[in-house]
Short mmCIF file of C-alpha atoms in Angstrom, two decimals:
data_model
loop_
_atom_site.label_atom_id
_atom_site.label_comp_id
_atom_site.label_asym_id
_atom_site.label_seq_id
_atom_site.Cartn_x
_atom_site.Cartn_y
_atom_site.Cartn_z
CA UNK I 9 -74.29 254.42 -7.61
CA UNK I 10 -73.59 251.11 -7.16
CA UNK I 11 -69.91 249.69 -5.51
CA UNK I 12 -67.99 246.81 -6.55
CA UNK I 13 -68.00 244.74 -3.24
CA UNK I 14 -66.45 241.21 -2.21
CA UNK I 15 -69.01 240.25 0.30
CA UNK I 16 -72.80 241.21 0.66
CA UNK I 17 -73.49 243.66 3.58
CA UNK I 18 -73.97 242.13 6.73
CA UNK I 19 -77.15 243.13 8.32
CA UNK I 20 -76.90 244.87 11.85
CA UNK I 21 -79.99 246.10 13.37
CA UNK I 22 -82.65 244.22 14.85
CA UNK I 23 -85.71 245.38 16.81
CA UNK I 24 -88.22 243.13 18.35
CA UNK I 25 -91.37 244.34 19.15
CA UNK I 26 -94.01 242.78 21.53
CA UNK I 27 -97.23 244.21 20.29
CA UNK I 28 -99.75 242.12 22.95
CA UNK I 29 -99.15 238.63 24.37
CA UNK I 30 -99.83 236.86 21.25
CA UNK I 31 -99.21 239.58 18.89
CA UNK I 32 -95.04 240.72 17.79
CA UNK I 33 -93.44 243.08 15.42
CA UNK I 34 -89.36 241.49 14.09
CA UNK I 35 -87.61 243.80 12.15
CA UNK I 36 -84.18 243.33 10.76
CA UNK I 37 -81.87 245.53 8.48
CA UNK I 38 -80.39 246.63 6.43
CA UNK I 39 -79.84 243.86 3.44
CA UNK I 40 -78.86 244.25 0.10
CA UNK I 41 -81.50 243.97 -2.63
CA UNK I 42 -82.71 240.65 -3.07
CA UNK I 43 -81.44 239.60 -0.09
CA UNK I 44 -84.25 240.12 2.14
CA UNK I 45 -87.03 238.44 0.33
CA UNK I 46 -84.51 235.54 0.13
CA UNK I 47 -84.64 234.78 3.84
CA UNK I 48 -87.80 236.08 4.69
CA UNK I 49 -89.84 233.37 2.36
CA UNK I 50 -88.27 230.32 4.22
CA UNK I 51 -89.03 232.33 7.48
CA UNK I 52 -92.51 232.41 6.99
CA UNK I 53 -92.87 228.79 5.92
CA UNK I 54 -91.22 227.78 8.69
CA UNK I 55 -93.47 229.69 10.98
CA UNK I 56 -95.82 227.57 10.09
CA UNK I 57 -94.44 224.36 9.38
CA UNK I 58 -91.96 223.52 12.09
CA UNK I 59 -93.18 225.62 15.28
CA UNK I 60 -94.12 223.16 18.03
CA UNK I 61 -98.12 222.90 19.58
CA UNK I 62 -99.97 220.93 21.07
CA UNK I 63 -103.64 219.70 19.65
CA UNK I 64 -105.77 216.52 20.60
CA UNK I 65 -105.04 213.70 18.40
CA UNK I 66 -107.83 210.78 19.57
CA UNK I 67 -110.70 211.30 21.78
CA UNK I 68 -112.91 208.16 23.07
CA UNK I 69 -116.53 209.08 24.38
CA UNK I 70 -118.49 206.51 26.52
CA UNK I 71 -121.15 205.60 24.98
CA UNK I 72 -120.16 206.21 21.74
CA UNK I 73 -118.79 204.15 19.26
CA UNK I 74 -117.57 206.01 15.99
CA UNK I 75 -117.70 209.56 14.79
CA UNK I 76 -120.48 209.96 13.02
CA UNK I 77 -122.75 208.42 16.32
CA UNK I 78 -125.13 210.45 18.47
CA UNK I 79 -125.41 210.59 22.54
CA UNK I 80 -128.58 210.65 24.45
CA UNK I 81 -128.85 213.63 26.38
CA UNK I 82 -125.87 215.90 24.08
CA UNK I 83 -127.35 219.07 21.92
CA UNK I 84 -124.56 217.97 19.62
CA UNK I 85 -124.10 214.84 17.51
CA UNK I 86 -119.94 213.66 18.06
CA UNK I 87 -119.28 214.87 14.62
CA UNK I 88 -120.32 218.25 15.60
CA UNK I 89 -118.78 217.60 19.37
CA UNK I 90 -115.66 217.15 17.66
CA UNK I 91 -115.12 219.86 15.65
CA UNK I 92 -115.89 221.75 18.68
CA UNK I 93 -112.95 219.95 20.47
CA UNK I 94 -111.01 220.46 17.89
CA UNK I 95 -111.54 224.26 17.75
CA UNK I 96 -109.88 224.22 21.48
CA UNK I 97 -106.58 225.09 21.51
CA UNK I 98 -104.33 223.36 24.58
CA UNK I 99 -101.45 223.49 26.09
CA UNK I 100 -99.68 220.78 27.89
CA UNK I 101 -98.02 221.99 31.63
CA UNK I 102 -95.20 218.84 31.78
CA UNK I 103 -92.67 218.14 29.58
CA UNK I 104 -93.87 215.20 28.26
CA UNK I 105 -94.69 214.63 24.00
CA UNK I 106 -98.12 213.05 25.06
CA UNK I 107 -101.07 213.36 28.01
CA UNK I 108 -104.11 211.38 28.19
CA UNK I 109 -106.52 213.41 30.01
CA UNK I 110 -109.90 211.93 30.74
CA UNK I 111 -113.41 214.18 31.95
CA UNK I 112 -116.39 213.64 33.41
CA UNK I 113 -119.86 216.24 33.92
CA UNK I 114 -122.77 216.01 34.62
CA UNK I 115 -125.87 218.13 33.56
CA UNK I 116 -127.75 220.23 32.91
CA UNK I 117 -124.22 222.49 31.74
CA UNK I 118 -122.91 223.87 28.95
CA UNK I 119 -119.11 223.14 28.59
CA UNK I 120 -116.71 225.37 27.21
CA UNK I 121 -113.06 225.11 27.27
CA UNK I 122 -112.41 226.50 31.22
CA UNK I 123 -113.63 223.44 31.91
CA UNK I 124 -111.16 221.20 30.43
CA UNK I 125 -108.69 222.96 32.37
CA UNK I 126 -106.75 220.77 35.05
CA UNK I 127 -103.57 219.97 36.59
CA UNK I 128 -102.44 218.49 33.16
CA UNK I 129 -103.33 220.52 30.28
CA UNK I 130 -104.01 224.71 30.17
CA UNK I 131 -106.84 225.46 27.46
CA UNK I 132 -105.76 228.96 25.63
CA UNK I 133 -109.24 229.73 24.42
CA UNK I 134 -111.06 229.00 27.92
CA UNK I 135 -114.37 230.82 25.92
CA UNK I 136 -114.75 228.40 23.03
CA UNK I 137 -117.63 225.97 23.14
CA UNK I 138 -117.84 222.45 23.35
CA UNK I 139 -121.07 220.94 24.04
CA UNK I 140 -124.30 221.14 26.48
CA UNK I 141 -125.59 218.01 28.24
CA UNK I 142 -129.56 218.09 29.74
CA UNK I 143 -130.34 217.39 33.33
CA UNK I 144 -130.09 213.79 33.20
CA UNK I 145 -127.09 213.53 31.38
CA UNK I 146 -124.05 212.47 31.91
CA UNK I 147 -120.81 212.81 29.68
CA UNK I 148 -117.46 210.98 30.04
CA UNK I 149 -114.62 211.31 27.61
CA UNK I 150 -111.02 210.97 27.56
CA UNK I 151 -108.56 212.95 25.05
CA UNK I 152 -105.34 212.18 23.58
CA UNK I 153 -103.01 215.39 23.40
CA UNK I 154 -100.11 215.39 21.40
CA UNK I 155 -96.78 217.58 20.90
CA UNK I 156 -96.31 218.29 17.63
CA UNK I 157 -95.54 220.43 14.06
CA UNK I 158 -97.31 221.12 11.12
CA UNK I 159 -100.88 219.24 10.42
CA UNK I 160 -101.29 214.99 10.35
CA UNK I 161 -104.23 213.62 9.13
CA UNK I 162 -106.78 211.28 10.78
CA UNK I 163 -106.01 208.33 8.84
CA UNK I 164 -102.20 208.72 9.45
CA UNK I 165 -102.93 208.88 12.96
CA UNK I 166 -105.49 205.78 13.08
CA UNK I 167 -103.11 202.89 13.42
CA UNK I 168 -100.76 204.77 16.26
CA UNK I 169 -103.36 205.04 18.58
CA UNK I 170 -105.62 202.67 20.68
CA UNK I 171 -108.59 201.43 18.58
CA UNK I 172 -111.19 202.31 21.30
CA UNK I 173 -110.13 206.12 20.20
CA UNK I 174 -111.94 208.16 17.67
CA UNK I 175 -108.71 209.10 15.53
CA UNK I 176 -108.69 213.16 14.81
CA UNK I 177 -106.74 215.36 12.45
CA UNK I 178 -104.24 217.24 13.94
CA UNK I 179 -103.66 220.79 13.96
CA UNK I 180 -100.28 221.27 15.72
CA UNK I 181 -99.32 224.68 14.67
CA UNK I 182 -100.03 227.95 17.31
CA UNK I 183 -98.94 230.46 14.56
CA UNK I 184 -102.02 232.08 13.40
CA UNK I 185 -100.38 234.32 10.95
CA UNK I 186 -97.04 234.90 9.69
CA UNK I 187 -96.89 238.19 7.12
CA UNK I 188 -93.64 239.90 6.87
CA UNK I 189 -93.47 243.36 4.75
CA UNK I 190 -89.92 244.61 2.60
CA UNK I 191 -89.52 248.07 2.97
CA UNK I 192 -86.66 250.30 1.48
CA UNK I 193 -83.77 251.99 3.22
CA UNK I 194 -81.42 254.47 3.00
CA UNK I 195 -77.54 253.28 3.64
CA UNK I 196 -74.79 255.81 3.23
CA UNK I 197 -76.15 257.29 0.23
CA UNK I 198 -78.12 253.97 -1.53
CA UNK I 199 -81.90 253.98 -0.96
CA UNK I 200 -82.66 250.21 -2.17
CA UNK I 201 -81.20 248.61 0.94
CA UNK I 202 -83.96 246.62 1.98
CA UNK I 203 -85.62 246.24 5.94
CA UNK I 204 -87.97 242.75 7.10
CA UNK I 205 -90.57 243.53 9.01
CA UNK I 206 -92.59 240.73 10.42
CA UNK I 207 -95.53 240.16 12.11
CA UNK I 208 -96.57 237.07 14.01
CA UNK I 209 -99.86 236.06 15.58
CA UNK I 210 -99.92 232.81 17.73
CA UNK I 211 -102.92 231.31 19.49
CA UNK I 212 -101.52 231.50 23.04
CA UNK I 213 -100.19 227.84 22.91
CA UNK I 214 -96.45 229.39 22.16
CA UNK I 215 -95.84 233.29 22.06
CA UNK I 216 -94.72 234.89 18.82
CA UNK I 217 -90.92 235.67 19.77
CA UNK I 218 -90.57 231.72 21.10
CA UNK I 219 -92.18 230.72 17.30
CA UNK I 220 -89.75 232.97 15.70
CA UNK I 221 -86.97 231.14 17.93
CA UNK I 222 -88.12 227.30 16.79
CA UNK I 223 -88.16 228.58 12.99
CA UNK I 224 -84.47 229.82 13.12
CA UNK I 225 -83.94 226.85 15.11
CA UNK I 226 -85.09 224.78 12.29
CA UNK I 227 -83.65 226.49 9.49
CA UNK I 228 -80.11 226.14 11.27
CA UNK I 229 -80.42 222.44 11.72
CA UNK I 230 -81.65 222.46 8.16
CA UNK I 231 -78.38 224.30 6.30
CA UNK I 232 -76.56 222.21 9.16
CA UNK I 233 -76.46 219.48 6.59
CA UNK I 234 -73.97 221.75 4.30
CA UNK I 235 -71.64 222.55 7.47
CA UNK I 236 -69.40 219.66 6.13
CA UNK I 237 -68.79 221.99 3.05
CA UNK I 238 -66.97 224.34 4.64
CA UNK I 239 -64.30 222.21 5.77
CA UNK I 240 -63.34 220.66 2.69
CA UNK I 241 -59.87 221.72 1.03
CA UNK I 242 -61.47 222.44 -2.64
CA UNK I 243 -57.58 221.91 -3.28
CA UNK I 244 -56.66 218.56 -1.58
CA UNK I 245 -57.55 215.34 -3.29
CA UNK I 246 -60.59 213.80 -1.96
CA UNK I 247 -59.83 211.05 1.09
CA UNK I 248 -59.72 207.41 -0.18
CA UNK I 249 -61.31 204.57 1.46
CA UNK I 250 -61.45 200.52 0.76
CA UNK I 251 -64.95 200.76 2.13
CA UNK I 252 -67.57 200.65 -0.77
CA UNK I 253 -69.36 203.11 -1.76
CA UNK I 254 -72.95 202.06 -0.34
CA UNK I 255 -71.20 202.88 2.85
CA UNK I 256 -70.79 206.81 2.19
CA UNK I 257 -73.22 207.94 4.42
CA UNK I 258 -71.19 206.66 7.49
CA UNK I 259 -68.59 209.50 7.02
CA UNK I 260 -71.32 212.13 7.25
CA UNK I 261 -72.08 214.30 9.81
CA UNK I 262 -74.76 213.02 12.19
CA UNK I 263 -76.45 216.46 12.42
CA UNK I 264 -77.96 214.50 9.00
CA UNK I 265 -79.79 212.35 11.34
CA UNK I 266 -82.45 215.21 12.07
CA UNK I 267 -82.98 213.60 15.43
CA UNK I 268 -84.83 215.58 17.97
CA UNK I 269 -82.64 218.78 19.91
CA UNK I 270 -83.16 216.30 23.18
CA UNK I 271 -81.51 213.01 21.46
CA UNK I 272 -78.69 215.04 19.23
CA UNK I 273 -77.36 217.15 22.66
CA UNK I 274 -76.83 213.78 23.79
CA UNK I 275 -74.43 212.37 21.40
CA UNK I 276 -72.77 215.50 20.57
CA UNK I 277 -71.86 215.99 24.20
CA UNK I 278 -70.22 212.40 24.12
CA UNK I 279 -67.83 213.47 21.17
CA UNK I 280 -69.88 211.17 18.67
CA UNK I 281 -69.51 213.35 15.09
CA UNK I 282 -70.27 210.89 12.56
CA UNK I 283 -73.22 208.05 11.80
CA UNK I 284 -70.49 205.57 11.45
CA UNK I 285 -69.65 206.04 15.41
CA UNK I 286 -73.57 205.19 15.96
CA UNK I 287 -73.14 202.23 13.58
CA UNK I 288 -70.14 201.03 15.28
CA UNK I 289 -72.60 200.89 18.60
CA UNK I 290 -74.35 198.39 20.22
CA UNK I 291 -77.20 198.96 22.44
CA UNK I 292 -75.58 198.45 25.59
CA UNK I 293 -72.89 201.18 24.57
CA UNK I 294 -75.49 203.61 23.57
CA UNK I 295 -77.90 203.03 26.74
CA UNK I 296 -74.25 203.98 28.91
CA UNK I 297 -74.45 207.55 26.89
CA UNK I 298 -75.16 210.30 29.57
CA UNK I 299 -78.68 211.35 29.93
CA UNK I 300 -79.53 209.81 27.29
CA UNK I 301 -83.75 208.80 28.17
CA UNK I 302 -85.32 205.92 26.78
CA UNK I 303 -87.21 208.19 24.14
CA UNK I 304 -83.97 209.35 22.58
CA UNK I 305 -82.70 205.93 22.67
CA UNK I 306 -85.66 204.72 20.93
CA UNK I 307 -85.56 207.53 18.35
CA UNK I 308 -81.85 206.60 17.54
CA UNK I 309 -82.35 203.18 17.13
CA UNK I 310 -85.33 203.71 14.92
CA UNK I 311 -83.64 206.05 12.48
CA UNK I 312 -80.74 204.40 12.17
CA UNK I 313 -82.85 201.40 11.26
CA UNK I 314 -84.39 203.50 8.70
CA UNK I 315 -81.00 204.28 7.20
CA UNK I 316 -80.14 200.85 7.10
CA UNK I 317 -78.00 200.52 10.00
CA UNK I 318 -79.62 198.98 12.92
CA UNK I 319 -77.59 199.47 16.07
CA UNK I 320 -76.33 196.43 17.19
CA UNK I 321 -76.64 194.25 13.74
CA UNK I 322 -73.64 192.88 11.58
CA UNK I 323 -74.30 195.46 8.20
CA UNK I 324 -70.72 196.16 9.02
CA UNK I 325 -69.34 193.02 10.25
CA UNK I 326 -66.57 192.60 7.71
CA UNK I 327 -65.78 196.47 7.58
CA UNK I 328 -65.44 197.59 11.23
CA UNK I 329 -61.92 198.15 11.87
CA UNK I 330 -61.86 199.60 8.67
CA UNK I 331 -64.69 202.01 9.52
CA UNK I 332 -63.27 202.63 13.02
CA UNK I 333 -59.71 203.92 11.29
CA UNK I 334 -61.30 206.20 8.39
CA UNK I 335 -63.50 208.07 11.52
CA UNK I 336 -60.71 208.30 13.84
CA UNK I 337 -58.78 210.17 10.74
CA UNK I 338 -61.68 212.27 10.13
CA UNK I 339 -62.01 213.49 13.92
CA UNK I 340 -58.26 214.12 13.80
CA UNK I 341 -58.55 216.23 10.43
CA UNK I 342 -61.31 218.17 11.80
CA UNK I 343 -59.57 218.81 14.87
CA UNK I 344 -56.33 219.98 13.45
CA UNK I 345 -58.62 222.40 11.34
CA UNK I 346 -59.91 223.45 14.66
#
């Protein structure tokens, strides 16, 4: 028999389960009908859409001067070479978004992907093939490797990288396979309480549990964008401004941004809340941020071009002090609510 209830039940078991290194078992319950299916859909999309890899985005071959070319003394044509390259699976050692890596044998070998490995990059799938070379050949290649999530195509990628590169599409994503099963269970006396199970396979680039931890990562800065919601007063009248209204998007939050976990730590740990404060900036101001890198700076600046608001420019020249009041009452607001 169903209750009359005020809130959903909260979930409040977890269990995670680490199967084999690339292989894990999440399960979470219990949830009310309905409620499961409801978060576990996004889950799995996320799995695969917004967990970071790493894959080889450009690869120049000496010799060689397009894809569809052949090279004296390789089994394999480069069309064939590349899939093969392709089908390896790396893993970058630094910290760094990007690693140029170049190689160099000589034959007669067969390469696989142990080979590739170095100081720079780790290959996960040290077994898969790449090419064989005869006795008097010699092949020299370099590869771009990229940081990234989800799939970009070649031709996206052709006019970002050097033109002496043979531009490849990119398969960032380690998750192999994201499945997640809805099972019943029994609460107090209600059997259609409802358990998640999932099950994640990765290739080794990321393990599972770290690929379940960037898609909850993504789906909270996601919903992040509705956080300003909560803190309206449904019953006070909506805060008037002399700025038009072209110039809304100043007053929101700048988790809206979607910049990078790197470049938004930055600015939230120097109080900045709103776009409008990063609109207010010029780029000396934002350069004196603390450790904030050139890459974040460059990100910033970039989308708040995109937004219409370069830093530095005079978009707001006759509206700054204006601008610079409505935030400060904002921050106060919020922090009385606090």
């Amino acid at each position: 028999m169903r209750k009359i209830t005020t809130s959903a039940y909260m979930p409040t078991e977890i269990k995670v389960e680490k199967v084999s290194e690339n292989v894990a078992k999440i399960t979470a319950y219990p949830f009310e009908t309905g409620y499961a299916v409801t978060l576990a859909h996004p889950l799995r999309r996320l799995l695969y859409a917004s967990t970071l890899g790493y894959a080889p985005t450009g690869v120049k071959i000496e010799g060689v001067s397009h894809e569809f070319d052949s090279m004296r003394g390789m089994l394999e044509d480069v069309t064939l070479f590349i899939i093969n390259l392709k089908n390896l699976r790396f893993k970058l050692k630094s910290e760094n978004d990007i690693e140029i890596v170049e190689y160099s044998f000589s034959g007669p070998k067969e390469i696989c992907g142990a080979d590739l490995n170095n100081d720079v990059v780790e290959i996960v799938n040290p077994d898969s093939y790449l090419a064989t070379i005869n006795e008097d050949a010699e092949l020299n290649f370099s590869i771009i490797i990229q940081k990234g999530i989800g799939y970009v195509s070649s031709e996206d990628l052709r006019e970002t990288i050097d033109s002496e590169y043979i531009a490849l599409d990119a398969f960032f994503t380690p998750v192999k396979k994201a499945v997640y099963d809805i099972e019943n269970v029994l609460v107090e006396d209600n059997p259609d309480f409802e358990k998640i199970v999932f099950t994640i396979t990765t290739d080794g680039q990321v393990g599972p549990i770290e690929a379940f931890k960037h898609c909850l990562e993504a789906m909270y800065q996601q919903m992040s964008v509705f956080k300003g919601v909560l803190d309206i007063d449904v019953n006070a009248p909506l805060p008037s401004s002399n700025l038009s209204s072209e110039h809304s998007k100043l007053f929101a939050s700048a988790e809206e941004l979607n910049l990078s976990a790197r470049s938004f730590n930055c600015i939230d740990k120097a109080g900045i809340k709103y776009i409008g404060e990063l609109a207010l900036m010029d780029e000396s101001e934002l350069k004196e941020l603390k450790n904030l890198g050139k890459k974040s700076l460059e990100e910033i600046k970039a989308v708040m071009e995109d937004i219409g608001y370069p830093i530095g420019s005079d978009a707001l020249k006759d509206s700054k002090e204006q601008l610079k009041k409505k935030i400060a009452e904002l921050k106060s607001q919020s922090s009385d609510k606090e």
